Coordinates of C-alpha atoms in Angstrom, one line a residue:
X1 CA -5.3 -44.1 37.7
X2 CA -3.4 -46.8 39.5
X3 CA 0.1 -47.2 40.5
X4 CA 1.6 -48.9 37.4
X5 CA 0.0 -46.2 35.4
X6 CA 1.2 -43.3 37.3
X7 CA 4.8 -44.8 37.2
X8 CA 4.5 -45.6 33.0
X9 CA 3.8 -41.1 33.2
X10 CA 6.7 -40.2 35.1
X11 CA 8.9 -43.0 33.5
X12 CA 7.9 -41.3 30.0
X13 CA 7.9 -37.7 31.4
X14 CA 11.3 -38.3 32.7
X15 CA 12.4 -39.6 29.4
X16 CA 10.7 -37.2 27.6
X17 CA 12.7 -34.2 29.7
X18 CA 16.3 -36.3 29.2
X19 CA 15.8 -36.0 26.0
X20 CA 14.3 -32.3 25.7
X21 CA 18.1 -31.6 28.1
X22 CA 20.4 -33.1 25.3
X23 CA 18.4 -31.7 22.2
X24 CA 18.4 -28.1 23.9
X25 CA 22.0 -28.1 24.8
X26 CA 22.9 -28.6 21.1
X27 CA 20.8 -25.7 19.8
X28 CA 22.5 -22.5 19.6
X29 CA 19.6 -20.1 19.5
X30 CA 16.7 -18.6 20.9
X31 CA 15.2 -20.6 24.0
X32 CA 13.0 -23.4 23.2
X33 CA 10.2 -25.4 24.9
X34 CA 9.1 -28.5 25.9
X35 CA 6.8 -29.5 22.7
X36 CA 6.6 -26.2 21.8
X37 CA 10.2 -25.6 20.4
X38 CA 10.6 -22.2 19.6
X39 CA 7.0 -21.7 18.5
X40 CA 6.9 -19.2 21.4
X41 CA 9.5 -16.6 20.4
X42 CA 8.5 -16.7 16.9
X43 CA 4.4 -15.6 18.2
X44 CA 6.3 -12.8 20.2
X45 CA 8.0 -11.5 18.1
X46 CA 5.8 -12.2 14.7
X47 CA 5.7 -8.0 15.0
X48 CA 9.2 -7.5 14.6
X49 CA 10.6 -10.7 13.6
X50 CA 13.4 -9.6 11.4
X51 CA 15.0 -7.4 13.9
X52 CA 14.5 -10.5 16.2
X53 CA 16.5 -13.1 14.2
X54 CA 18.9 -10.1 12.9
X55 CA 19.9 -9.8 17.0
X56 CA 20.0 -13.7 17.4
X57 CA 22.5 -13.8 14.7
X58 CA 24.3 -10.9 16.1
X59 CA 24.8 -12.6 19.2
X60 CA 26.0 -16.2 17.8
X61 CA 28.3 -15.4 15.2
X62 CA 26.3 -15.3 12.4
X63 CA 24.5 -18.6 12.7
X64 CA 22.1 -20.0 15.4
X65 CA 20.0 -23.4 15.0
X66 CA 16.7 -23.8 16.5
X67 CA 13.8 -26.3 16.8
X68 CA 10.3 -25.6 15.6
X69 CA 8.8 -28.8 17.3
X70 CA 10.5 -30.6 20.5
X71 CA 9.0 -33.8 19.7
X72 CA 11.2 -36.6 19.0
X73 CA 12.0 -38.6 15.7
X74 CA 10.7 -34.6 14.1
X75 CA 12.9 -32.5 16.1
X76 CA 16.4 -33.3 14.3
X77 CA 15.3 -33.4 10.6
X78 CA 12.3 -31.9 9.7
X79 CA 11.3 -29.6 12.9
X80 CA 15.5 -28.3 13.1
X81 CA 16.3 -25.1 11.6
X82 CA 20.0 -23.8 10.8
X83 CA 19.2 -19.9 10.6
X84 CA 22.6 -18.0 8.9
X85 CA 23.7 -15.0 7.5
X86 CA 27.6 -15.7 7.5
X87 CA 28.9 -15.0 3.8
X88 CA 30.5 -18.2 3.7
X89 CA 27.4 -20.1 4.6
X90 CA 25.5 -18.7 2.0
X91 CA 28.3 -19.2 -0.8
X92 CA 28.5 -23.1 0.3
X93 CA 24.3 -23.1 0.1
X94 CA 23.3 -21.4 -3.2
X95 CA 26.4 -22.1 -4.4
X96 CA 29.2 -24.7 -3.8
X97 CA 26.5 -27.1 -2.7
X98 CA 23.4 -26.0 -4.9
X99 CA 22.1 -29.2 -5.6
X100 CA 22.1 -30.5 -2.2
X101 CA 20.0 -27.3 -1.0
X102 CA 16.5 -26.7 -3.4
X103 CA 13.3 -25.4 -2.0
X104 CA 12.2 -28.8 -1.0
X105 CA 8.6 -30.0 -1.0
X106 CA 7.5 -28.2 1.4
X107 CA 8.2 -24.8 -0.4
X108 CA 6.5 -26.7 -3.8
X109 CA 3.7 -27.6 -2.2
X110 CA 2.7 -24.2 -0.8
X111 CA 2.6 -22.2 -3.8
X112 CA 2.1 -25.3 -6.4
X113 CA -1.5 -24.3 -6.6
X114 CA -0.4 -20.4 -8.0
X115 CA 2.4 -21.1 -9.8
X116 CA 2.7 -25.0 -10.7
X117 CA 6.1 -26.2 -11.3
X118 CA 7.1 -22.6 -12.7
X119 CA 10.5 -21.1 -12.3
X120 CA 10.7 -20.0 -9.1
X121 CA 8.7 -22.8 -7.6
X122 CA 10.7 -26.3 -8.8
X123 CA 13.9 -27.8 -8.4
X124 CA 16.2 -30.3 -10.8
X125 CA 15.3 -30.6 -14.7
X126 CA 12.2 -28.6 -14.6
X127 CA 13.8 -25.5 -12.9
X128 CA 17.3 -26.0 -15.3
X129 CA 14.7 -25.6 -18.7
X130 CA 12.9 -22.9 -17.5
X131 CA 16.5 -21.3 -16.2
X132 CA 17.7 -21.6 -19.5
X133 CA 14.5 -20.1 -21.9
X134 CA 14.3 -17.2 -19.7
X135 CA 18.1 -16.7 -19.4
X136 CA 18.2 -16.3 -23.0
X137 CA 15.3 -14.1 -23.2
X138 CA 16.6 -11.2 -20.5
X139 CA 19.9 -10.9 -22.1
X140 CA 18.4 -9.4 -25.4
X141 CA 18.5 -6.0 -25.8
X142 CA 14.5 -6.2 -27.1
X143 CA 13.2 -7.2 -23.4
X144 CA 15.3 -4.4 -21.9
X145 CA 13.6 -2.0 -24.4
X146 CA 10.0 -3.3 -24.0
X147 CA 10.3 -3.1 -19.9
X148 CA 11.6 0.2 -20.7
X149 CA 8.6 1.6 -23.1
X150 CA 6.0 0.3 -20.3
X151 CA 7.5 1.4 -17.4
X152 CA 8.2 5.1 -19.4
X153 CA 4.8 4.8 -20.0
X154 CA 3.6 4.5 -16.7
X155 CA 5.6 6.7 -15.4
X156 CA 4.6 10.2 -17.5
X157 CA 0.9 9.1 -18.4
X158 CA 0.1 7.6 -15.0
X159 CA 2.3 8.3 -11.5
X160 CA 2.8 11.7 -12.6
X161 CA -0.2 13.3 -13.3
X162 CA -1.1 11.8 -10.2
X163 CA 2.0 13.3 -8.3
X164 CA 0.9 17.1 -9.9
X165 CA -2.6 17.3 -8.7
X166 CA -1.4 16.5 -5.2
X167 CA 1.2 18.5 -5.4
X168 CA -1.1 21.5 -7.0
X169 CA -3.7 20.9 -4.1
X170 CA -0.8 21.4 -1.5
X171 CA 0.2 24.5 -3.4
X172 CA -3.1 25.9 -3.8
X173 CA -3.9 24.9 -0.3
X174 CA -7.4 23.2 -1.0
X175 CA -6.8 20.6 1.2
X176 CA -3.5 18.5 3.0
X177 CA -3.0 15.9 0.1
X178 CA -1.3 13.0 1.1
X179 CA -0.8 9.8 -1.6
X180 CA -0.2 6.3 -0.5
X181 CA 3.4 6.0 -2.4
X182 CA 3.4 2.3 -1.3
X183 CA -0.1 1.6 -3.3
X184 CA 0.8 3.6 -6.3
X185 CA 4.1 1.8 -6.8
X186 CA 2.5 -1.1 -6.4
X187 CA 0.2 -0.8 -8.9
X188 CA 2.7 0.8 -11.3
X189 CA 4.8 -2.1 -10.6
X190 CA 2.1 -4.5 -11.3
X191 CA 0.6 -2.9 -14.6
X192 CA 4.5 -2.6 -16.1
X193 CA 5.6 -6.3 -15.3
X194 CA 1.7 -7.5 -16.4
X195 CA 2.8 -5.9 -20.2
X196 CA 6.2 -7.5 -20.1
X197 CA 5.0 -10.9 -19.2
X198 CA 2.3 -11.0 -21.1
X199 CA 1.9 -7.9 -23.4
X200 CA -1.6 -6.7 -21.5
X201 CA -2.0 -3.8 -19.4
X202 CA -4.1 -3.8 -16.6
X203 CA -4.6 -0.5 -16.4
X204 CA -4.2 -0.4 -12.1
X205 CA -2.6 2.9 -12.0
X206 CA -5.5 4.5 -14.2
X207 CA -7.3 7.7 -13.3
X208 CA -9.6 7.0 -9.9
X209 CA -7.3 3.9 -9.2
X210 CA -9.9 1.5 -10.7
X211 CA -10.1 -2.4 -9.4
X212 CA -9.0 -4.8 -11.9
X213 CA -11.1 -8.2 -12.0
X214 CA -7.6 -9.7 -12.7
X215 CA -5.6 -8.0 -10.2
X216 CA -7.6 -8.4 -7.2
X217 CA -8.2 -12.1 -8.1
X218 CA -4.3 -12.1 -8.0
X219 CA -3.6 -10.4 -4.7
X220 CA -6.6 -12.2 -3.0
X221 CA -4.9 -15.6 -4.6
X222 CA -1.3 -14.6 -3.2
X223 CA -2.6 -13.9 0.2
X224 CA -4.2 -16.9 0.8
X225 CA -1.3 -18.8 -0.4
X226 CA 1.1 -16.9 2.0
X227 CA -1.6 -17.9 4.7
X228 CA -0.2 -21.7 4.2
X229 CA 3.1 -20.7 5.7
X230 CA 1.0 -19.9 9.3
X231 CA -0.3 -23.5 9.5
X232 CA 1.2 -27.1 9.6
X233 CA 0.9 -28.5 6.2
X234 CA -1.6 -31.1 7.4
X235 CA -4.0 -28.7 8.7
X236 CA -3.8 -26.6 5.3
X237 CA -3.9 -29.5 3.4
X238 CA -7.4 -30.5 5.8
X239 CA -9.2 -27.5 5.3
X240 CA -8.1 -27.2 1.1
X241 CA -9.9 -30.8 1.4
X242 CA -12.8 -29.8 3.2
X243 CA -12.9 -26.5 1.5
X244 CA -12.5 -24.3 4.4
X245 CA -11.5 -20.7 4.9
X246 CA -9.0 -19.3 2.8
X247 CA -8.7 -22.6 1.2
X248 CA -11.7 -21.4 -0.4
X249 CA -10.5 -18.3 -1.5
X250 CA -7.5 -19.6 -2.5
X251 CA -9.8 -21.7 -5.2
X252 CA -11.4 -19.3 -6.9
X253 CA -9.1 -16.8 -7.1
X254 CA -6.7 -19.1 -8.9
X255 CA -9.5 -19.8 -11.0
X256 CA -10.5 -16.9 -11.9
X257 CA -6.5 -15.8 -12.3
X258 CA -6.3 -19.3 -15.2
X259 CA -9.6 -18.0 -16.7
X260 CA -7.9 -14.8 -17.5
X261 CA -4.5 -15.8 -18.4
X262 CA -6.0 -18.6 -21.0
X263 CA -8.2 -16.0 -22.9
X264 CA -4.8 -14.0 -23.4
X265 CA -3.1 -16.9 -24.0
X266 CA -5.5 -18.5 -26.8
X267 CA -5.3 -14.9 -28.2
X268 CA -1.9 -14.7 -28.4
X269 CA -1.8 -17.7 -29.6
X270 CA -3.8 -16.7 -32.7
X271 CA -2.0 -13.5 -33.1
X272 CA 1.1 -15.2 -33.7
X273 CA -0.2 -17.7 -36.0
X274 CA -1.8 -15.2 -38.2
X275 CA 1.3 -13.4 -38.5
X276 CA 3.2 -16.4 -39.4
X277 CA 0.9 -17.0 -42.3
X278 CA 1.2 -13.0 -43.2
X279 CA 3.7 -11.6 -45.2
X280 CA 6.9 -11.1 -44.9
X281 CA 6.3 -7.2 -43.7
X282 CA 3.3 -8.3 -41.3
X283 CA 5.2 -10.9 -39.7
X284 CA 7.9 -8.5 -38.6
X285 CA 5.5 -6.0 -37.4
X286 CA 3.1 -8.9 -35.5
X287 CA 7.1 -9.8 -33.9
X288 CA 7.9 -6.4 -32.8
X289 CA 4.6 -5.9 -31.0
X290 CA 4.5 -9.3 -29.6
X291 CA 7.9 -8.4 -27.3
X292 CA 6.5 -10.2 -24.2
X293 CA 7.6 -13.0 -22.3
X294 CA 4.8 -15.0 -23.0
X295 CA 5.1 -14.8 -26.7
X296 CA 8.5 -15.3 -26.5
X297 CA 8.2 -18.6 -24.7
X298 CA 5.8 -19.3 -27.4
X299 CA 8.0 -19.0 -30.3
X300 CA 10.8 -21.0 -27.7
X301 CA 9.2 -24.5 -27.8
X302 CA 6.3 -26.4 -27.7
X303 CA 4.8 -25.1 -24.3
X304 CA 1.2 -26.4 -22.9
X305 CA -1.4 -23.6 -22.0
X306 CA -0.9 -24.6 -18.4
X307 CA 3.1 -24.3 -18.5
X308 CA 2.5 -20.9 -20.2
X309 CA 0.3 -19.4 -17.7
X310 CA 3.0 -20.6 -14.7
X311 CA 5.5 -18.9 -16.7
X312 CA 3.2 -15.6 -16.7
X313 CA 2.3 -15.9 -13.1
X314 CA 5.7 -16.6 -11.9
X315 CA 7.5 -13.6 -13.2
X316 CA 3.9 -11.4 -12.2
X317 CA 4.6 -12.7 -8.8
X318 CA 8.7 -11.6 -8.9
X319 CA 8.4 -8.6 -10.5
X320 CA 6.0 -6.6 -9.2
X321 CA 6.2 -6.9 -5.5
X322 CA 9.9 -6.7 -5.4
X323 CA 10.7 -3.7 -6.7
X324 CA 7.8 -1.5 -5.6
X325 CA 8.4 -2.7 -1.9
X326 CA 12.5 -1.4 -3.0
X327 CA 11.9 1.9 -3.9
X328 CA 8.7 2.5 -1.0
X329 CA 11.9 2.3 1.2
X330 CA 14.1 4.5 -1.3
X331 CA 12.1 7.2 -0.9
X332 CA 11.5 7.0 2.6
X333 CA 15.1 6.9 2.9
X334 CA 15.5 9.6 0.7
X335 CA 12.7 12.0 1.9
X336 CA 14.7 11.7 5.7
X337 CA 18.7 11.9 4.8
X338 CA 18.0 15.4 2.8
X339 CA 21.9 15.4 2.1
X340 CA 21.5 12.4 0.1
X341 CA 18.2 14.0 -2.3
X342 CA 20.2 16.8 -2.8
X343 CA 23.3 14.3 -4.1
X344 CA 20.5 12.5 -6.1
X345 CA 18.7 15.8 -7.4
X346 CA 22.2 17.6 -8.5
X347 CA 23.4 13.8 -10.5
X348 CA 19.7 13.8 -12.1
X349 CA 20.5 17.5 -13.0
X350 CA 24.3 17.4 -14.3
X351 CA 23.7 14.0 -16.6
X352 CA 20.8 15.8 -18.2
X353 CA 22.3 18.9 -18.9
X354 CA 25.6 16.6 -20.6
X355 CA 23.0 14.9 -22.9
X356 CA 20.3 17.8 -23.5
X357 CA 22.0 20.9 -23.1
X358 CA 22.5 23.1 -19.6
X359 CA 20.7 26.3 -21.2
X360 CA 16.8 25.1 -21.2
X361 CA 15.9 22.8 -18.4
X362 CA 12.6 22.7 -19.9
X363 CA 14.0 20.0 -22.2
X364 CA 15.0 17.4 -19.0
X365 CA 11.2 17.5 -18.1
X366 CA 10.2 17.0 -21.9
X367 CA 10.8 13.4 -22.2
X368 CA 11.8 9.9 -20.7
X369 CA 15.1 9.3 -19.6
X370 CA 17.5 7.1 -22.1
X371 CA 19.4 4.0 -21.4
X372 CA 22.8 6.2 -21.3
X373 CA 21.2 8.9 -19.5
X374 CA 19.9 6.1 -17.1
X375 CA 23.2 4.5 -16.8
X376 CA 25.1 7.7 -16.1
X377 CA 23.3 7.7 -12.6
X378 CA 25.6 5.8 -10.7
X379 CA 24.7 7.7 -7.4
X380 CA 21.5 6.8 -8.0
X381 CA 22.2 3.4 -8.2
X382 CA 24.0 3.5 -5.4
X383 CA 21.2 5.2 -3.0
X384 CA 18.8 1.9 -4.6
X385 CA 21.3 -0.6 -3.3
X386 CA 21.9 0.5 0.1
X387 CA 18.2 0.6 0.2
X388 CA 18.0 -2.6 -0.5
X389 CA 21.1 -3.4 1.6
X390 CA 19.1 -2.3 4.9
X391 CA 15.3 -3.5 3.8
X392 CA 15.4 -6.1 1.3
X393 CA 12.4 -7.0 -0.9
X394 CA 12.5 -10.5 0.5
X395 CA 14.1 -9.8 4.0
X396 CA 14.4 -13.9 4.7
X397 CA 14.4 -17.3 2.2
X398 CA 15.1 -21.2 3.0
X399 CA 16.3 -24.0 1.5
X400 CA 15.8 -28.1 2.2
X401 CA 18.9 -30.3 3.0
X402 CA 18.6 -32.9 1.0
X403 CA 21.8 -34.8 2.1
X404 CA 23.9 -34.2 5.7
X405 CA 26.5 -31.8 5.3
X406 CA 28.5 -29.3 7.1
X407 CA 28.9 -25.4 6.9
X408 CA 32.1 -23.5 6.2
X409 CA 31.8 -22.3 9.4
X410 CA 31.7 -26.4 11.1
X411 CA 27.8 -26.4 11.6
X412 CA 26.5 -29.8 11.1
X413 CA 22.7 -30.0 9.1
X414 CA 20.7 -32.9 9.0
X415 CA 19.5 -34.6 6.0
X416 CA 15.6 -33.5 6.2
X417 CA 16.0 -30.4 7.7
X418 CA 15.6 -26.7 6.5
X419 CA 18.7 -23.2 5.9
X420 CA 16.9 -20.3 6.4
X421 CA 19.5 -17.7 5.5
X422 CA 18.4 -14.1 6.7
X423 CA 18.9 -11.5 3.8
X424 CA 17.8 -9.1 6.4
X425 CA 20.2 -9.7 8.7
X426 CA 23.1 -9.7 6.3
X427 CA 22.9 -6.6 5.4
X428 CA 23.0 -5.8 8.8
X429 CA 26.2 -7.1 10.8
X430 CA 29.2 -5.1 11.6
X431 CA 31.2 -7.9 10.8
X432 CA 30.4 -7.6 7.4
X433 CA 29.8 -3.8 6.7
X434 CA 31.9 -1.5 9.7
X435 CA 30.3 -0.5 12.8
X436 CA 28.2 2.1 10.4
X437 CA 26.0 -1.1 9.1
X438 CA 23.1 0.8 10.5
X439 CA 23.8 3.7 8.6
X440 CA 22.0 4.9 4.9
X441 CA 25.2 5.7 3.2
X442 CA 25.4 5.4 -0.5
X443 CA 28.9 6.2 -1.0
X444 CA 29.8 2.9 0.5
X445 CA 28.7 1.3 -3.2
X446 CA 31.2 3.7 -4.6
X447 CA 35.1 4.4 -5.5
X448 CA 36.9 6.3 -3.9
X449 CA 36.5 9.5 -6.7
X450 CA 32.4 8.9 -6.5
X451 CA 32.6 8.3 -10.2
X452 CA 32.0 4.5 -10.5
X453 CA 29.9 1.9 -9.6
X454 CA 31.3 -0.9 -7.3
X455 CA 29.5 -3.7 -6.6
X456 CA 30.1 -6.0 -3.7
X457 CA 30.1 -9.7 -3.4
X458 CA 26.7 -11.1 -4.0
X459 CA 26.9 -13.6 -1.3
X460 CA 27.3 -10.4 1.2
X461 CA 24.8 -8.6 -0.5
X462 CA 22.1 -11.5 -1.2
X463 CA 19.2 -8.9 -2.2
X464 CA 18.8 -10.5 -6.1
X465 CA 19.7 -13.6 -4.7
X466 CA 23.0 -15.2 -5.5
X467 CA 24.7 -18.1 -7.3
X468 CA 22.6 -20.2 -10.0
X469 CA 19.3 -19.2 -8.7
X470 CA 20.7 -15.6 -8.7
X471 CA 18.0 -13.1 -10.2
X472 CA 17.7 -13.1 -14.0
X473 CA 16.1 -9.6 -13.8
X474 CA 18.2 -7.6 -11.9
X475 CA 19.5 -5.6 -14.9
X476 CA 16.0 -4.9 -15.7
X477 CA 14.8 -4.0 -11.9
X478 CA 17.6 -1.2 -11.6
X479 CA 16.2 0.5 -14.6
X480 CA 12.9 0.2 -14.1
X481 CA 14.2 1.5 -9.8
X482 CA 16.1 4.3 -11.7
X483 CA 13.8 5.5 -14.2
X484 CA 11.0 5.8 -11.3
X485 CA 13.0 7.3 -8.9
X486 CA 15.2 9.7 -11.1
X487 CA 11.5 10.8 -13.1
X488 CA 9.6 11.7 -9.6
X489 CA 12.8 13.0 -7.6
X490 CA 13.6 15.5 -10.4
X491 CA 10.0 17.3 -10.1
X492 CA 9.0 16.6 -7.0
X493 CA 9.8 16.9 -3.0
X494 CA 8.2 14.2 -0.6
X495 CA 7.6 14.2 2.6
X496 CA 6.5 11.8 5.1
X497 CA 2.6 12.7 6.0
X498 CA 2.6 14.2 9.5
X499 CA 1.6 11.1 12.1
X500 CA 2.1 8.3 9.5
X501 CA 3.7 5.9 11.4
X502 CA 6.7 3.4 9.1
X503 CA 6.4 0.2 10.1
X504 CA 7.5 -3.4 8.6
X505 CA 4.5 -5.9 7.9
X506 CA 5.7 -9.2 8.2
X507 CA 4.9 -11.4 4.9
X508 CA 7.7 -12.9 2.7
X509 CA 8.1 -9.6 1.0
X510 CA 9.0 -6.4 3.1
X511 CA 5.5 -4.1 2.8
X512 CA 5.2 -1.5 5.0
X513 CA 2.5 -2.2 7.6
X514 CA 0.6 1.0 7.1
X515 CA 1.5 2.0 3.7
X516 CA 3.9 5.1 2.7
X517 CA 1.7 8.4 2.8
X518 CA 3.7 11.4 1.5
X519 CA 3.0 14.7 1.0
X520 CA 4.3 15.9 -2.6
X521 CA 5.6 19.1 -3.2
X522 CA 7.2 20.7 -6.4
X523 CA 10.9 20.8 -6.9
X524 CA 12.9 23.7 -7.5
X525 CA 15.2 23.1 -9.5
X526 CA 16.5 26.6 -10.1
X527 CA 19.3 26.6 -6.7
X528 CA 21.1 23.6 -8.9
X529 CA 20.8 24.7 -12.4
X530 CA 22.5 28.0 -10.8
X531 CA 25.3 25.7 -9.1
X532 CA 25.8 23.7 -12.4
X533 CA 26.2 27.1 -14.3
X534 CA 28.5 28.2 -11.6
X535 CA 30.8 25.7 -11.8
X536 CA 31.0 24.9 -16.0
X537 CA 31.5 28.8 -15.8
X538 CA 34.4 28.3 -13.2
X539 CA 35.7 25.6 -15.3
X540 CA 36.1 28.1 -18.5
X541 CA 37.4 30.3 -16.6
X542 CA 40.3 28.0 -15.8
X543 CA 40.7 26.8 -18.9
X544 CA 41.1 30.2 -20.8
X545 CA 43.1 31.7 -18.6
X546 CA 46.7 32.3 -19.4
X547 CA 49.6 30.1 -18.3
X548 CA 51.8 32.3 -15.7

């Protein structure tokens, strides 16, 4: 290499590191590399990368920007990242500014294979349609009693003849039974939102835990699309081209996924037309058993197969991970603060002896909870949120900035460039929640007498989201969280399996790495019945006594 050449090197080198010094000045988080950007912290800590960013925020304020690639003409739009968890930040960005901040093509094009241009994978005109069919739809009483009769279902014909024989072989001690909480949730989860999207059971939490054709294709699909997120889009777009590793996969799972979806769709299809065509009686019985989403979207509009089965897929993909990953982590919770089970057991215990009587306890175990006796368990609900306040289903989420624009708290964002806002974190700063953040404390979601409910501002608490995009089904996941929890808590004691070892998995939503395995155990309830006696027995007392 001659002279000239060697001086063109160091001229660019130079250049190149004047630059690198300027952008890395302006970047308020983690180091970052030459090239590299932050690429390196992110591979160290892909193991505990929630924690990670929850301690970058902690030290900046509440918002940090870093640079995925140090190259220039990328570095300020598309490789810059503005990561935030400040309330007022994420007000501005699913709120105040909404339209300025959508998922962005890069979000769309991830997923589009799975889920198309369904709800919770478009932006603009498409997503506002969508919003509006299924807003309708999960304000009606009808949905909220169909999710109800499946998850009931599920619940006493399923989980819980699964929970006694363990619980019987630990009694008997046959053998140390342990259950994988996380897998049965998971596929109670996913058989219960399968029947309200679509009105078929896949029968996941059967007796033996049998595979489903439909449900592996599913999880295998979903994997593979989540794989896209660990490689440049170029390079996932090469081998989907080429037909390469989990590109592959990805195909035929989705293929096998539409197959599936348009057999139940045709069906439905003539299902509903045949009890159009009935009489009047038929047509209201064919209506009543037809409660799913999918048929409801049907009888909406004028739908193509291919919309229908995003719509199904979308709200599979929502609803069943979310809420099983939630209540893993409630009983986890639960199973190590004893003072809060025994809060939980004695408000199962008092609301059922209001509604079905305090002198045969035989009757609470007889049948499913109701919606009153379900919304009498404020405590309850109160243990699920700060679950969720500590390990949300979907710890982090990110937004494109469509046009430059500045934070509430003065940082700038470049047009082109991504928000991720850390619900992990949120739920996490002192600033926000006391110097017990840390701490699994239910009463902080209640007043001051325990008696109520209070709910706190959704852009501090961003579990369900918040703003337009803020979850339609969140009425719907507390009672399906409630109903689970309240059935297994009131007959049963868990425990986490001797050497099983908690640990996050890092994916979009919040699994835990190794599973939940529990040993189960049979409640007594007999120390609380004898409590609640005690004290309606004190109470008459009181009352009959004579005025001094």
């Amino acid at each position: 290499m001659d002279v000239g050449t060697w001086a063109m090197v160091v001229t660019a080198v130079a250049v190149y590191m004047a630059w690198f010094w300027r952008l890395s000045r302006g970047l308020t988080g983690p180091r970052v590399w030459p090239v590299l950007g932050s690429l390196p912290g992110l591979v160290q800590h892909a193991e505990d990368m929630h924690e990670w960013i929850a301690g970058n925020l902690r030290r900046t304020g509440g918002t940090y920007q870093t640079c995925i690639f140090a190259v220039p003409g990328v570095a300020r739009r598309g490789g810059l990242v503005t990561v935030t968890c400040d309330p007022r930040n994420l007000e501005h960005v699913l709120k105040s500014r909404f339209d300025n901040y959508p998922k962005g093509p890069f979000w769309h094009a991830v997923f589009r294979d799975l889920l198309g241009d369904g709800i919770f994978n478009s932006d603009g005109e498409t997503w506002v349609a969508q919003r509006k069919t299924a807003a309708l739809e999960f304000t009606t009483r009808t949905l909220r009693t169909a999710m109800s009769r499946w998850v009931s279902r599920s619940i006493h014909l399923r989980l819980l003849p699964i929970l006694e024989e363990a619980a019987a072989a630990a009694a008997g001690e046959k053998t140390t039974t342990h259950v994988d909480l996380q897998d049965l949730l998971l596929r109670l989860t996913f058989d219960n939102i399968c029947g309200l999207a679509f009105g078929k059971d896949p029968e996941t939490l059967a007796p033996g835990l049998p595979e489903n054709a439909f449900a592996s294709a599913f999880d295998r699909a979903t994997e593979a699309t989540l794989n896209r997120f660990i490689f440049p889009e170029c390079l996932w777009r090469c081998k989907k081209w080429l037909g390469l590793g989990m590109e592959t996969t990805l195909a035929r799972s989705v293929a096998h996924v539409d197959e599936y979806l348009a057999a139940v769709i045709k069906a439905r299809k003539l299902e509903l037309a045949a009890g159009n065509n009935g009489v009047k009686s038929d047509t209201t019985a064919a209506t009543a058993a037809h409660d799913d989403l999918l048929s409801r979207f049907m009888r909406k509009g004028s739908y193509s197969d291919e919309s229908l089965q995003h719509v199904a897929l979308n709200f599979i993909l929502a609803g069943r991970d979310t809420s099983s990953v939630a209540l893993s982590w409630f009983f986890w919770l639960v199973s190590t603060h004893p003072h809060v089970e025994r809060k939980i057991v004695r408000e199962l215990c008092v609301t059922l002896a209001v509604s079905r009587g305090a002198h045969d306890p035989a009757l609470w175990l007889a049948s499913p909870f109701t919606f009153e006796e379900l919304d009498r368990l404020v405590y309850l609900k109160a243990a699920l949120s700060e679950t969720l306040r500590l390990y949300p289903s979907v710890p982090e989420d990110s937004k494109h900035v469509v046009a430059d624009d500045h934070l509430p708290d003065g940082t700038f964002v470049p047009a082109g460039s991504s928000v991720t806002y850390s619900i992990y974190s949120a739920g996490r700063m002192k600033t926000v929640w006391g110097d017990d953040c840390l701490e699994f404390r239910p009463e902080r979601w209640l007043s001051a007498d325990g008696t109520r409910f209070e709910p706190h501002d959704s852009y501090r608490f961003v579990a369900f989201n918040a703003g337009p995009r803020i979850c339609l089904g969140k009425d719907l996941a507390y009672l399906q969280m409630k109903n689970i929890a309240g059935s297994v808590l009131l007959r049963h004691r868990l425990a986490v399996a001797p050497g099983h070892r908690v640990e996050q998995k890092m994916s979009l939503t919040l699994f835990m790495k190794h599973g939940l395995r529990m040993e189960v155990h049979p409640r007594d309830l007999a120390p609380v019945i004898d409590e609640i006696r005690g004290a309606d027995d004190a109470a008459t007392r009181m009352a009959t006594a004579p005025c001094a």
